[in-house]
Every structure is written in C-alpha cells, then in structure tokens.
Amino acid sequence: MQAIIEYLKQNKARFVEDLCDYVRFPSVSAQPQHRSDLHACAAWLVKHCRQIGLNARLCPTQGHPIVVAKTPAPRKRAGRVPHFVVYGHYDVQPPEPIDLWISPPFEPRVKGRSLFGRGASDNKGQNLAHLKAVQAYLKTGTPLPCDITFVIEGEEEVGSSSLARFLRAHRNELNCDAVVISDTGMPTPKHPALTYALRGIAAFELTLRGPAHDLHSGIFGGTVDNPAMALSQMLGKLRDNNGRVAIPGFYDDVQRLSAYERKQFKRLPFDERDYRKFLGVPKLFGERGHTPIEQRSARPTLEINGLTSGYQGEGNKTIVPAWARAKITTRLVPNQNPAKIIKSVRQHLKKLCPPTVRMELKTGHGAKPYIVSPTSLQAQAALRALKSAFGCEPVLIREGGSIPIVNDFKKILRAESLMLGLALPDDNAHSPNEKFNLDNFAKGQLMSACLWQELSRC
Ligand code: BES
Ligand code: MN
C-alpha cells in the first residue's frame, strides 16, 4: 500500500485538475439541449479511463451513453479472484437558479477546502475518487487483488431508465460479488459512513382543469370553481396535524424501527438547533413520535415539489385560471411498494377531487426502498477501509435519498450494494453552490484503495 499512498499524495493537485475537467461538462440529463454535452462528458470519461490503464468503452443507449471500464487481466494469476462493480453517474441536476451561484456552475473553482461546481459531489467527485484509486494501483504496478468494472451512467438524475436493460443484456460480464457505490453522504468529516438503507420513491403530477381558458374573475368568479383553490384544498388534506400522510393505507406496509436501530440513531452526531439554523427554518416539522434522523431516513413522506397555476408575473391579473398543477413525490421505506402506493394515492385523490374540475394524474419515477445487512462480512470490510482512510470510527446510517438502480443490481446481478458516501450535508447537492470537500476527495481515494484489499479477503 505504501507505493499507492505515495502515488496518491504526489498526484493530489493533478487529480483536482482532472476533477475540474470533469465538472466543466454541463451534463444536465433532464434538459434536452444538453444531449451533446452528456455525450462529450462520456467520451471524456472513456479517454480518461484509457489513460489510467483501463479497458474502456462507450455504450450507446436509447438515452445517454453508459461508460464501462475494466481493470486489465494480469498475465498470470492463480485461481479465481473476486469481481466488483463500481457504479456512479456522470449526469448532473439542472443548475438553476443560476443567479444564486457565487461562481458559474460549470466553471469549477476551489475556495477554501472545497471545489465548487454542479456535479462536484453528486456524483463526479465521488466516482472519480474510485478511478484515481485504481489509477494508483495500475500506475505503480501494484497487483490488484480483484477485478473491477466501472459502470458510470448518464441518466441517474432522471431515473436510470436505460441502465436496467443494459444490466440485463450484460449480466454475465457484470456478474460480481458486490456493487460499490459512492453516491451518498457522511454526517460530518469525522464520521465516515456506510449507508445500509435508502428510501424508495414514487412521483406524480396532478393536474386539475376547470374552464376552457383563463376567465375574468370579476365577471365569472363565483360561478365556476377555481382549479388553484380546488387543488390547494385537496393538497391540504394530504397530511394530518401529526405530520403524517393522510392517505388510507399509506403506512400499512411500513416496517417499524426496532428499538436497537432507534438507539443506534441516537448515537449519531446530530444537533437539532444547528440543523434548524443550517436549514434556515423557524421551526422543524415532522411526523410526531419520531426524531429528525428517523423522519428523514426511515419514515415515509409526501412532498410537493412544484406548484403552478395562474398568473406568475409582476403585479395582479384578475383571472380564474384554467388549470392548476402540483408535482408530488412520496419517499418510501421498507416494505412499502411503489405500485401499491401509486394505487392508494390515485384512489384517494379521485375521492378528494370535487366534481367541478377534471383531474389528471401522471406517474413518474418509481423505485423500491433498499436495505442491506450492515453486519455482513463485506460491510465489515467496508467499515475497516473507511476507518483506515479517515482515521476515525465509521458509523452506520440510513439515508433518505434514492438510487433506484440498486434494486436492479440486486434483482438482475444478484449483488448487494455497498454504499460508501463521501458527500457532506452542506455540499449543496441539487442546490445552488454545490461543492465537494477536497479532503474527502483524497480520503475517498485512499478508502477505495484499501477497500479492494479488505473486500478481496472476505
Ligand atoms: N446521490 C443521490 C441520492 C442520495 C443522496 C442518496 C443523498 C442518499 C443520500 C442521487 O443522485 C439522487 O439525487 N437521486 C434521486 C433519484 C430520483 C431522481 C429518482 C433522488 O433521490 O431524488
Ligand atoms: Mn442527485
């Protein structure tokens, strides 16, 4: 390991430059005008992987391309060695609102100990850390104790719709002992973490249509229903006074937290006052009877993500709008099933909808929640790698975000995911001024380098 540690140290500045090159691509998967930028970013990755010494290829899909890069097979090797897949994504969330960025989102800049730019932590910095660890093995001639295949996709932020098919078509090539993912977080720089559960998701777009077009609210108001008002009333009924989702059956399949897990959560670093201040809210909100840590990682929620109707410009416009729309997502926990939840939500909204408007309900992303044993031999190996790279005791956490493809890794490749996140809570993922802590970038490389040793011994 000494040669690897030395190599990573020697090349620290160069690797930050590489990350800047990576972040410069505006690979926004949700926006059609960036299609060619996604392709260019994938092509850059392939080239970069080849320079590192990997066998890399660009795999076209119906959507954005997938990059596959493998460690070369050594000349002679005794017996079977384990095979691990490293999963990551090169696509990023839209950078808007741009005016809130202190430097342009695709002009990466180092300020203090962080690199600012859209995608710096979610997920370019995190997957590049793994590539740099493997680069260190290959460039120092240190034998790898395992085979590694990188699968870096361009559609994670829009639901990974091409990757599941790709996994099915390449299940032999991708057959592996585990999938390693750094696309989650850690509570503080001194608490490296292994994430053993993610929430699932079900997304909806609810539209209410009233009059054929916007109407003068003075002439017609009072005789026709107002879709914005009807929508607000419906939405208002979706939660109760205890902060619970008020949809019949919503909690039916929710697995209650064990006393043991709740006790473990209490040991995680968390200060409610700091948290409240950091979020800038006057008071925290949440399901009664649960702590914030439980609420955001192990309890289901329903959120309005967007709300649109009527006139949005300056001043007043006296109309009854023709329509109103809400974008909604529910986050799901074991053992909730997205299909079943979609059904209950649809049924309930139908019941709440007054006969004075027409209702349309579209569904979007759907992913099951994910939970994996935090005590397996592989999990223990991951914890050892975290400990030696970060120099402090790692923690086990559940997280509220979703990575839909982990369920397909399990179903199609029959492999569990080891999630070793390097993002910090204030890295501003999906927000303006996203950043990645460069100490975590360096420690992440070291963690990855250790991980292959530890995992291959299991
Ligand atoms: N990296 C996140 C997922 C994440 C973040 C997991 C923090 C755990 C902690 C990922 O890039 C993401 O944003 N996923 C989306 C999935 C959705 C678009 C289906 C999410 O969670 O909103
Ligand atoms: Mn994301």
Short mmCIF file of C-alpha atoms and ligand atoms in Angstrom, two decimals:
data_model
loop_
_atom_site.label_atom_id
_atom_site.label_comp_id
_atom_site.label_asym_id
_atom_site.label_seq_id
_atom_site.Cartn_x
_atom_site.Cartn_y
_atom_site.Cartn_z
CA MET A 1 0.00 0.00 0.00
CA GLN A 2 2.95 2.33 0.58
CA ALA A 3 3.52 2.91 -3.14
CA ILE A 4 -0.15 3.68 -3.61
CA ILE A 5 -0.31 6.12 -0.72
CA GLU A 6 2.78 7.84 -2.10
CA TYR A 7 1.35 7.99 -5.64
CA LEU A 8 -1.94 9.49 -4.43
CA LYS A 9 -0.07 12.09 -2.40
CA GLN A 10 2.26 13.02 -5.27
CA ASN A 11 -0.60 13.50 -7.69
CA LYS A 12 -3.06 15.30 -5.45
CA ALA A 13 -3.02 18.60 -7.36
CA ARG A 14 -3.24 16.87 -10.74
CA PHE A 15 -6.28 14.88 -9.63
CA VAL A 16 -8.06 18.07 -8.59
CA GLU A 17 -7.36 19.37 -12.10
CA ASP A 18 -8.87 16.18 -13.55
CA LEU A 19 -11.96 16.72 -11.43
CA CYS A 20 -12.22 20.30 -12.74
CA ASP A 21 -12.11 18.99 -16.32
CA TYR A 22 -14.88 16.53 -15.46
CA VAL A 23 -17.08 19.15 -13.80
CA ARG A 24 -16.70 21.55 -16.75
CA PHE A 25 -19.10 19.42 -18.85
CA PRO A 26 -22.68 20.69 -18.39
CA SER A 27 -24.02 17.13 -18.37
CA VAL A 28 -27.58 18.00 -17.31
CA SER A 29 -29.58 14.88 -18.14
CA ALA A 30 -33.00 16.47 -17.60
CA GLN A 31 -32.50 19.16 -20.27
CA PRO A 32 -32.67 18.05 -23.93
CA GLN A 33 -30.39 20.88 -25.11
CA HIS A 34 -27.51 19.24 -23.20
CA ARG A 35 -27.66 15.93 -25.06
CA SER A 36 -24.35 16.50 -26.84
CA ASP A 37 -22.72 17.67 -23.59
CA LEU A 38 -23.61 14.33 -22.00
CA HIS A 39 -22.06 12.54 -24.93
CA ALA A 40 -18.93 14.69 -24.74
CA CYS A 41 -18.65 14.04 -20.99
CA ALA A 42 -18.97 10.27 -21.53
CA ALA A 43 -16.34 10.39 -24.30
CA TRP A 44 -14.00 12.32 -22.00
CA LEU A 45 -14.51 9.66 -19.32
CA VAL A 46 -13.68 6.84 -21.72
CA LYS A 47 -10.50 8.63 -22.76
CA HIS A 48 -9.59 9.30 -19.16
CA CYS A 49 -10.17 5.67 -18.18
CA ARG A 50 -7.91 4.54 -21.03
CA GLN A 51 -5.16 6.89 -19.89
CA ILE A 52 -5.47 5.37 -16.43
CA GLY A 53 -4.88 1.95 -17.98
CA LEU A 54 -8.44 0.59 -18.02
CA ASN A 55 -10.16 -1.11 -20.93
CA ALA A 56 -12.93 1.37 -21.51
CA ARG A 57 -15.81 1.70 -23.94
CA LEU A 58 -18.75 3.96 -24.57
CA CYS A 59 -22.06 2.09 -24.77
CA PRO A 60 -24.83 3.92 -26.58
CA THR A 61 -28.37 3.55 -25.22
CA GLN A 62 -31.77 4.94 -26.16
CA GLY A 63 -30.92 7.75 -23.76
CA HIS A 64 -27.48 8.92 -22.69
CA PRO A 65 -24.46 6.62 -23.10
CA ILE A 66 -23.08 4.35 -20.39
CA VAL A 67 -19.33 4.17 -19.77
CA VAL A 68 -17.89 0.74 -18.95
CA ALA A 69 -14.25 0.44 -17.87
CA LYS A 70 -12.47 -2.68 -16.65
CA THR A 71 -9.19 -3.42 -14.98
CA PRO A 72 -6.94 -5.32 -17.41
CA ALA A 73 -6.44 -9.04 -16.77
CA PRO A 74 -2.91 -9.61 -15.46
CA ARG A 75 -0.60 -12.01 -17.32
CA LYS A 76 -0.68 -14.75 -14.71
CA ARG A 77 -2.89 -15.20 -11.72
CA ALA A 78 -3.66 -18.17 -9.52
CA GLY A 79 -7.31 -19.13 -9.23
CA ARG A 80 -10.47 -17.07 -9.20
CA VAL A 81 -10.31 -13.52 -7.93
CA PRO A 82 -13.38 -11.60 -6.80
CA HIS A 83 -15.06 -9.15 -9.15
CA PHE A 84 -16.58 -5.86 -8.04
CA VAL A 85 -18.63 -3.34 -9.97
CA VAL A 86 -18.20 0.34 -9.13
CA TYR A 87 -21.32 2.28 -10.01
CA GLY A 88 -21.51 6.05 -10.48
CA HIS A 89 -23.19 8.68 -12.64
CA TYR A 90 -21.76 11.49 -14.76
CA ASP A 91 -25.07 13.31 -15.28
CA VAL A 92 -25.99 16.19 -13.01
CA GLN A 93 -29.07 18.07 -11.84
CA PRO A 94 -30.05 21.33 -13.56
CA PRO A 95 -28.02 24.23 -12.13
CA GLU A 96 -30.95 26.67 -11.93
CA PRO A 97 -31.43 29.19 -10.34
CA ILE A 98 -28.08 30.37 -11.81
CA ASP A 99 -28.08 33.82 -10.19
CA LEU A 100 -27.71 32.24 -6.74
CA TRP A 101 -24.32 30.70 -7.61
CA ILE A 102 -21.27 32.56 -6.32
CA SER A 103 -19.29 31.28 -9.32
CA PRO A 104 -20.73 29.83 -12.57
CA PRO A 105 -21.89 26.21 -12.05
CA PHE A 106 -19.76 24.77 -14.87
CA GLU A 107 -16.62 26.80 -14.17
CA PRO A 108 -15.21 24.79 -11.26
CA ARG A 109 -13.42 26.83 -8.62
CA VAL A 110 -11.52 25.90 -5.49
CA LYS A 111 -12.49 28.00 -2.48
CA GLY A 112 -11.23 27.04 0.93
CA ARG A 113 -11.16 23.24 1.18
CA SER A 114 -13.88 22.69 -1.43
CA LEU A 115 -14.32 22.56 -5.18
CA PHE A 116 -17.47 24.38 -6.29
CA GLY A 117 -19.44 23.29 -9.35
CA ARG A 118 -22.61 21.42 -10.35
CA GLY A 119 -21.93 17.71 -10.02
CA ALA A 120 -18.77 18.17 -7.90
CA SER A 121 -20.11 15.89 -5.16
CA ASP A 122 -23.22 14.41 -6.89
CA ASN A 123 -21.57 12.47 -8.38
CA LYS A 124 -18.43 13.29 -10.38
CA GLY A 125 -16.04 13.81 -7.45
CA GLN A 126 -17.18 10.62 -5.79
CA ASN A 127 -16.82 8.32 -8.77
CA LEU A 128 -13.54 9.94 -9.82
CA ALA A 129 -12.12 9.12 -6.36
CA HIS A 130 -12.55 5.40 -7.15
CA LEU A 131 -10.99 5.82 -10.59
CA LYS A 132 -7.98 7.56 -9.02
CA ALA A 133 -7.50 4.71 -6.54
CA VAL A 134 -7.40 2.20 -9.38
CA GLN A 135 -5.09 4.51 -11.34
CA ALA A 136 -2.71 4.36 -8.36
CA TYR A 137 -2.68 0.54 -8.49
CA LEU A 138 -2.13 0.44 -12.24
CA LYS A 139 0.49 3.19 -12.44
CA THR A 140 2.56 1.89 -9.53
CA GLY A 141 2.38 -1.69 -10.80
CA THR A 142 0.73 -2.82 -7.55
CA PRO A 143 -1.23 -6.02 -8.22
CA LEU A 144 -4.97 -5.66 -7.67
CA PRO A 145 -6.47 -8.43 -5.55
CA CYS A 146 -9.67 -8.36 -7.61
CA ASP A 147 -11.21 -7.44 -10.95
CA ILE A 148 -13.07 -4.16 -11.09
CA THR A 149 -15.61 -2.95 -13.63
CA PHE A 150 -16.73 0.67 -13.57
CA VAL A 151 -20.26 1.36 -14.78
CA ILE A 152 -20.84 5.10 -14.98
CA GLU A 153 -24.19 6.13 -16.41
CA GLY A 154 -25.73 9.38 -17.64
CA GLU A 155 -29.34 9.04 -16.52
CA GLU A 156 -29.31 8.64 -12.75
CA GLU A 157 -30.89 12.03 -12.10
CA VAL A 158 -33.75 11.18 -14.45
CA GLY A 159 -34.47 7.68 -13.19
CA SER A 160 -31.82 5.39 -14.82
CA SER A 161 -34.24 4.17 -17.48
CA SER A 162 -31.58 2.70 -19.83
CA LEU A 163 -29.37 1.06 -17.25
CA ALA A 164 -31.71 -1.74 -16.17
CA ARG A 165 -31.92 -3.00 -19.76
CA PHE A 166 -28.14 -2.68 -20.07
CA LEU A 167 -27.67 -4.81 -16.93
CA ARG A 168 -29.93 -7.48 -18.37
CA ALA A 169 -28.04 -7.52 -21.67
CA HIS A 170 -24.63 -7.68 -19.94
CA ARG A 171 -25.46 -9.73 -16.86
CA ASN A 172 -22.61 -12.20 -17.48
CA GLU A 173 -19.97 -9.56 -17.95
CA LEU A 174 -21.26 -7.69 -14.88
CA ASN A 175 -21.69 -10.74 -12.69
CA CYS A 176 -19.98 -9.68 -9.46
CA ASP A 177 -19.50 -10.18 -5.72
CA ALA A 178 -20.82 -6.73 -4.80
CA VAL A 179 -21.53 -3.30 -6.22
CA VAL A 180 -19.61 -0.43 -4.67
CA ILE A 181 -21.26 2.98 -4.78
CA SER A 182 -20.13 6.36 -3.53
CA ASP A 183 -23.23 8.46 -4.16
CA THR A 184 -24.45 9.05 -0.61
CA GLY A 185 -23.22 11.12 2.31
CA MET A 186 -21.49 11.13 5.67
CA PRO A 187 -22.72 13.08 8.73
CA THR A 188 -19.51 15.07 9.40
CA PRO A 189 -15.90 14.98 8.14
CA LYS A 190 -15.07 12.93 11.26
CA HIS A 191 -17.85 10.39 10.70
CA PRO A 192 -17.24 8.35 7.57
CA ALA A 193 -20.32 6.25 6.93
CA LEU A 194 -21.61 3.04 5.46
CA THR A 195 -25.19 3.55 4.27
CA TYR A 196 -27.26 0.39 4.67
CA ALA A 197 -30.68 1.70 3.58
CA LEU A 198 -32.15 4.13 1.08
CA ARG A 199 -35.70 5.31 0.68
CA GLY A 200 -37.68 4.44 -2.40
CA ILE A 201 -39.73 6.89 -4.40
CA ALA A 202 -42.99 7.33 -6.30
CA ALA A 203 -43.57 10.51 -8.32
CA PHE A 204 -46.82 12.13 -9.50
CA GLU A 205 -48.02 15.08 -11.49
CA LEU A 206 -51.53 16.11 -10.52
CA THR A 207 -53.41 18.50 -12.83
CA LEU A 208 -56.86 19.96 -12.27
CA ARG A 209 -58.61 21.53 -15.24
CA GLY A 210 -61.52 23.96 -14.92
CA PRO A 211 -62.72 26.45 -17.56
CA ALA A 212 -61.56 26.05 -21.16
CA HIS A 213 -59.34 29.14 -20.76
CA ASP A 214 -58.49 31.73 -18.10
CA LEU A 215 -61.57 33.80 -17.22
CA HIS A 216 -62.18 37.32 -15.90
CA SER A 217 -62.53 36.64 -12.18
CA GLY A 218 -64.89 39.58 -11.73
CA ILE A 219 -67.31 38.56 -14.45
CA PHE A 220 -67.28 34.79 -13.87
CA GLY A 221 -65.74 34.28 -10.43
CA GLY A 222 -68.26 32.79 -8.01
CA THR A 223 -69.95 30.65 -10.64
CA VAL A 224 -67.08 28.38 -11.66
CA ASP A 225 -64.67 26.52 -9.45
CA ASN A 226 -61.13 27.83 -9.27
CA PRO A 227 -58.71 24.95 -10.06
CA ALA A 228 -55.97 26.50 -7.93
CA MET A 229 -58.32 26.70 -4.96
CA ALA A 230 -59.61 23.16 -5.52
CA LEU A 231 -56.04 21.87 -5.79
CA SER A 232 -54.99 23.65 -2.59
CA GLN A 233 -57.90 22.13 -0.72
CA MET A 234 -57.06 18.65 -1.99
CA LEU A 235 -53.38 19.02 -1.15
CA GLY A 236 -54.21 20.40 2.28
CA LYS A 237 -55.99 17.16 3.10
CA LEU A 238 -52.95 15.02 2.33
CA ARG A 239 -51.42 15.46 5.78
CA ASP A 240 -52.81 15.50 9.27
CA ASN A 241 -51.97 17.53 12.35
CA ASN A 242 -49.38 15.00 13.46
CA GLY A 243 -47.33 15.47 10.30
CA ARG A 244 -48.46 12.12 8.96
CA VAL A 245 -49.50 11.40 5.39
CA ALA A 246 -53.30 11.23 5.40
CA ILE A 247 -53.82 8.66 2.66
CA PRO A 248 -55.65 5.47 3.65
CA GLY A 249 -53.29 2.51 3.62
CA PHE A 250 -50.15 4.63 3.21
CA TYR A 251 -48.46 3.24 6.34
CA ASP A 252 -49.79 -0.31 6.03
CA ASP A 253 -46.52 -1.93 4.94
CA VAL A 254 -44.11 0.33 6.83
CA GLN A 255 -41.69 -1.71 8.86
CA ARG A 256 -41.45 -0.26 12.35
CA LEU A 257 -37.99 0.67 13.53
CA SER A 258 -36.50 -1.72 16.04
CA ALA A 259 -35.55 -0.41 19.45
CA TYR A 260 -31.96 -1.32 18.55
CA GLU A 261 -31.94 0.81 15.41
CA ARG A 262 -33.53 3.77 17.18
CA LYS A 263 -30.90 3.52 19.88
CA GLN A 264 -28.12 3.44 17.29
CA PHE A 265 -29.57 6.54 15.57
CA LYS A 266 -29.39 8.42 18.88
CA ARG A 267 -25.63 7.89 18.89
CA LEU A 268 -25.14 9.65 15.56
CA PRO A 269 -23.80 13.20 15.68
CA PHE A 270 -26.82 15.49 15.43
CA ASP A 271 -27.69 18.83 16.97
CA GLU A 272 -31.26 19.89 16.42
CA ARG A 273 -30.55 23.60 16.86
CA ASP A 274 -27.63 23.61 14.43
CA TYR A 275 -29.71 21.61 11.99
CA ARG A 276 -32.60 24.05 12.20
CA LYS A 277 -30.29 27.03 11.73
CA PHE A 278 -28.50 25.36 8.82
CA LEU A 279 -31.83 24.83 7.07
CA GLY A 280 -32.96 28.39 7.80
CA VAL A 281 -36.41 27.42 9.06
CA PRO A 282 -38.13 29.00 12.09
CA LYS A 283 -39.03 25.56 13.50
CA LEU A 284 -38.56 21.97 12.41
CA PHE A 285 -41.53 19.96 11.17
CA GLY A 286 -42.07 16.24 11.07
CA GLU A 287 -44.05 13.16 11.91
CA ARG A 288 -44.85 13.18 15.60
CA GLY A 289 -43.19 10.49 17.68
CA HIS A 290 -40.02 10.34 15.55
CA THR A 291 -36.69 12.13 15.74
CA PRO A 292 -35.44 14.16 12.76
CA ILE A 293 -32.93 11.43 11.89
CA GLU A 294 -35.74 8.87 11.80
CA GLN A 295 -38.05 11.23 9.92
CA ARG A 296 -35.61 11.89 7.11
CA SER A 297 -34.22 8.41 6.61
CA ALA A 298 -36.52 5.71 7.92
CA ARG A 299 -40.03 7.18 7.72
CA PRO A 300 -42.06 7.74 4.55
CA THR A 301 -43.06 11.23 3.40
CA LEU A 302 -45.13 13.04 0.81
CA GLU A 303 -43.75 16.29 -0.60
CA ILE A 304 -44.98 18.89 -3.06
CA ASN A 305 -42.00 19.55 -5.35
CA GLY A 306 -43.65 22.13 -7.57
CA LEU A 307 -46.92 24.04 -7.65
CA THR A 308 -48.10 26.01 -10.69
CA SER A 309 -51.26 27.83 -11.65
CA GLY A 310 -52.48 31.16 -12.98
CA TYR A 311 -50.53 34.35 -13.37
CA GLN A 312 -46.89 34.31 -12.21
CA GLY A 313 -45.73 37.74 -13.47
CA GLU A 314 -45.46 41.07 -11.69
CA GLY A 315 -48.50 42.85 -10.33
CA ASN A 316 -52.04 41.47 -10.34
CA LYS A 317 -54.04 39.76 -13.01
CA THR A 318 -57.66 39.13 -12.08
CA ILE A 319 -58.41 35.72 -13.52
CA VAL A 320 -59.84 32.36 -12.67
CA PRO A 321 -57.04 30.14 -14.03
CA ALA A 322 -57.95 27.36 -16.44
CA TRP A 323 -55.77 24.81 -14.67
CA ALA A 324 -53.56 24.09 -11.65
CA ARG A 325 -50.77 21.56 -11.26
CA ALA A 326 -48.75 20.01 -8.45
CA LYS A 327 -45.64 17.87 -8.77
CA ILE A 328 -45.52 15.44 -5.88
CA THR A 329 -43.16 12.73 -4.66
CA THR A 330 -43.50 10.23 -1.89
CA ARG A 331 -40.38 8.73 -0.30
CA LEU A 332 -40.87 5.12 0.70
CA VAL A 333 -39.33 2.84 3.30
CA PRO A 334 -39.21 -0.94 3.67
CA ASN A 335 -41.61 -2.71 2.94
CA GLN A 336 -43.67 -0.17 1.03
CA ASN A 337 -44.23 -0.95 -2.61
CA PRO A 338 -44.32 1.92 -5.15
CA ALA A 339 -47.01 0.24 -7.29
CA LYS A 340 -49.27 -0.21 -4.29
CA ILE A 341 -48.64 3.35 -3.08
CA ILE A 342 -49.42 4.76 -6.54
CA LYS A 343 -52.73 2.93 -6.42
CA SER A 344 -53.66 4.27 -2.96
CA VAL A 345 -52.65 7.81 -3.91
CA ARG A 346 -54.68 7.70 -7.12
CA GLN A 347 -57.72 6.29 -5.39
CA HIS A 348 -57.59 8.87 -2.62
CA LEU A 349 -57.07 11.85 -4.95
CA LYS A 350 -60.04 10.72 -7.02
CA LYS A 351 -62.13 10.71 -3.90
CA LEU A 352 -60.92 14.16 -2.83
CA CYS A 353 -61.44 15.74 -6.26
CA PRO A 354 -64.63 17.84 -6.47
CA PRO A 355 -66.96 17.31 -9.47
CA THR A 356 -66.37 20.95 -10.54
CA VAL A 357 -62.93 20.21 -12.06
CA ARG A 358 -61.37 17.42 -14.15
CA MET A 359 -58.46 15.54 -12.67
CA GLU A 360 -55.41 14.10 -14.48
CA LEU A 361 -52.76 12.10 -12.69
CA LYS A 362 -49.46 11.17 -14.33
CA THR A 363 -46.91 8.98 -12.59
CA GLY A 364 -43.13 9.33 -12.92
CA HIS A 365 -40.13 7.73 -11.18
CA GLY A 366 -40.82 4.67 -9.11
CA ALA A 367 -38.27 2.80 -7.03
CA LYS A 368 -38.49 0.40 -4.15
CA PRO A 369 -36.73 1.19 -0.89
CA TYR A 370 -33.47 -0.65 -0.29
CA ILE A 371 -32.00 -2.17 2.85
CA VAL A 372 -28.99 -4.44 3.23
CA SER A 373 -27.33 -6.12 6.20
CA PRO A 374 -24.89 -3.77 7.94
CA THR A 375 -23.18 -6.74 9.60
CA SER A 376 -22.17 -8.86 6.60
CA LEU A 377 -18.50 -9.68 6.07
CA GLN A 378 -18.44 -7.24 3.15
CA ALA A 379 -19.97 -4.48 5.27
CA GLN A 380 -17.33 -5.11 7.93
CA ALA A 381 -14.61 -4.95 5.30
CA ALA A 382 -16.00 -1.63 4.07
CA LEU A 383 -16.00 -0.27 7.61
CA ARG A 384 -12.33 -1.21 8.01
CA ALA A 385 -11.46 0.60 4.77
CA LEU A 386 -13.34 3.70 5.94
CA LYS A 387 -11.57 3.60 9.28
CA SER A 388 -8.08 3.33 7.88
CA ALA A 389 -8.62 6.07 5.28
CA PHE A 390 -10.38 8.59 7.51
CA GLY A 391 -8.56 7.76 10.74
CA CYS A 392 -11.75 7.70 12.79
CA GLU A 393 -14.53 5.33 13.73
CA PRO A 394 -17.12 4.96 10.93
CA VAL A 395 -20.89 4.99 11.54
CA LEU A 396 -23.76 3.01 10.06
CA ILE A 397 -26.53 5.17 8.60
CA ARG A 398 -29.77 5.03 6.67
CA GLU A 399 -30.38 7.75 4.14
CA GLY A 400 -33.45 9.43 2.77
CA GLY A 401 -32.38 9.82 -0.86
CA SER A 402 -32.96 7.22 -3.55
CA ILE A 403 -30.72 5.39 -6.00
CA PRO A 404 -33.31 3.44 -7.99
CA ILE A 405 -30.82 1.16 -9.74
CA VAL A 406 -29.66 -0.57 -6.53
CA ASN A 407 -32.78 -2.72 -6.70
CA ASP A 408 -31.86 -3.82 -10.22
CA PHE A 409 -28.32 -4.67 -9.14
CA LYS A 410 -29.90 -6.98 -6.62
CA LYS A 411 -32.55 -8.42 -8.92
CA ILE A 412 -30.56 -8.70 -12.16
CA LEU A 413 -26.95 -9.15 -10.97
CA ARG A 414 -27.93 -10.71 -7.61
CA ALA A 415 -25.41 -8.41 -5.98
CA GLU A 416 -25.87 -6.20 -2.94
CA SER A 417 -24.66 -2.60 -2.91
CA LEU A 418 -22.05 -1.26 -0.54
CA MET A 419 -22.68 2.45 -0.21
CA LEU A 420 -19.73 4.48 0.97
CA GLY A 421 -20.70 8.12 0.62
CA LEU A 422 -18.24 10.99 0.52
CA ALA A 423 -20.65 13.95 0.38
CA LEU A 424 -21.15 16.24 3.37
CA PRO A 425 -24.57 17.54 4.46
CA ASP A 426 -23.62 21.09 3.41
CA ASP A 427 -22.29 20.12 -0.04
CA ASN A 428 -25.49 21.56 -1.57
CA ALA A 429 -26.45 18.58 -3.72
CA HIS A 430 -29.27 19.61 -6.12
CA SER A 431 -28.93 23.21 -4.83
CA PRO A 432 -27.00 26.30 -5.92
CA ASN A 433 -23.30 26.30 -4.98
CA GLU A 434 -22.82 22.55 -4.96
CA LYS A 435 -19.36 21.67 -3.74
CA PHE A 436 -17.11 18.75 -2.88
CA ASN A 437 -14.70 18.68 0.01
CA LEU A 438 -11.21 18.05 -1.36
CA ASP A 439 -10.06 16.29 1.81
CA ASN A 440 -12.90 13.84 1.26
CA PHE A 441 -11.80 13.51 -2.36
CA ALA A 442 -8.31 12.49 -1.19
CA LYS A 443 -9.54 10.28 1.65
CA GLY A 444 -12.06 8.72 -0.69
CA GLN A 445 -9.22 7.66 -2.99
CA LEU A 446 -7.40 6.11 -0.06
CA MET A 447 -10.60 4.43 1.14
CA SER A 448 -11.12 2.92 -2.31
CA ALA A 449 -7.53 1.70 -2.44
CA CYS A 450 -7.95 -0.01 0.97
CA LEU A 451 -11.38 -1.33 0.09
CA TRP A 452 -10.12 -3.64 -2.68
CA GLN A 453 -7.71 -5.25 -0.23
CA GLU A 454 -10.30 -5.61 2.51
CA LEU A 455 -13.12 -6.82 0.25
CA SER A 456 -10.96 -9.36 -1.55
CA ARG A 457 -10.16 -11.03 1.77
CA CYS A 458 -13.85 -11.73 2.57
N1 BES B 1 -26.93 10.87 -4.83
C1 BES B 1 -28.35 10.98 -4.87
C2 BES B 1 -29.05 10.02 -3.93
C3 BES B 1 -28.76 10.20 -2.46
C4 BES B 1 -28.44 11.42 -1.93
C5 BES B 1 -28.84 9.11 -1.66
C6 BES B 1 -28.19 11.54 -0.60
C7 BES B 1 -28.61 9.23 -0.32
C8 BES B 1 -28.26 10.45 0.21
C9 BES B 1 -28.87 10.75 -6.28
O1 BES B 1 -28.06 11.38 -7.24
C10 BES B 1 -30.23 11.35 -6.38
O2 BES B 1 -30.36 12.54 -6.27
N2 BES B 1 -31.25 10.52 -6.61
C11 BES B 1 -32.58 10.97 -6.86
C12 BES B 1 -33.32 9.86 -7.51
C13 BES B 1 -34.58 10.28 -8.24
C14 BES B 1 -34.29 11.24 -9.36
C15 BES B 1 -35.31 9.07 -8.77
C16 BES B 1 -33.28 11.38 -5.58
O3 BES B 1 -33.06 10.80 -4.51
O4 BES B 1 -34.06 12.34 -5.62
MN MN B 2 -28.59 13.55 -7.24
#
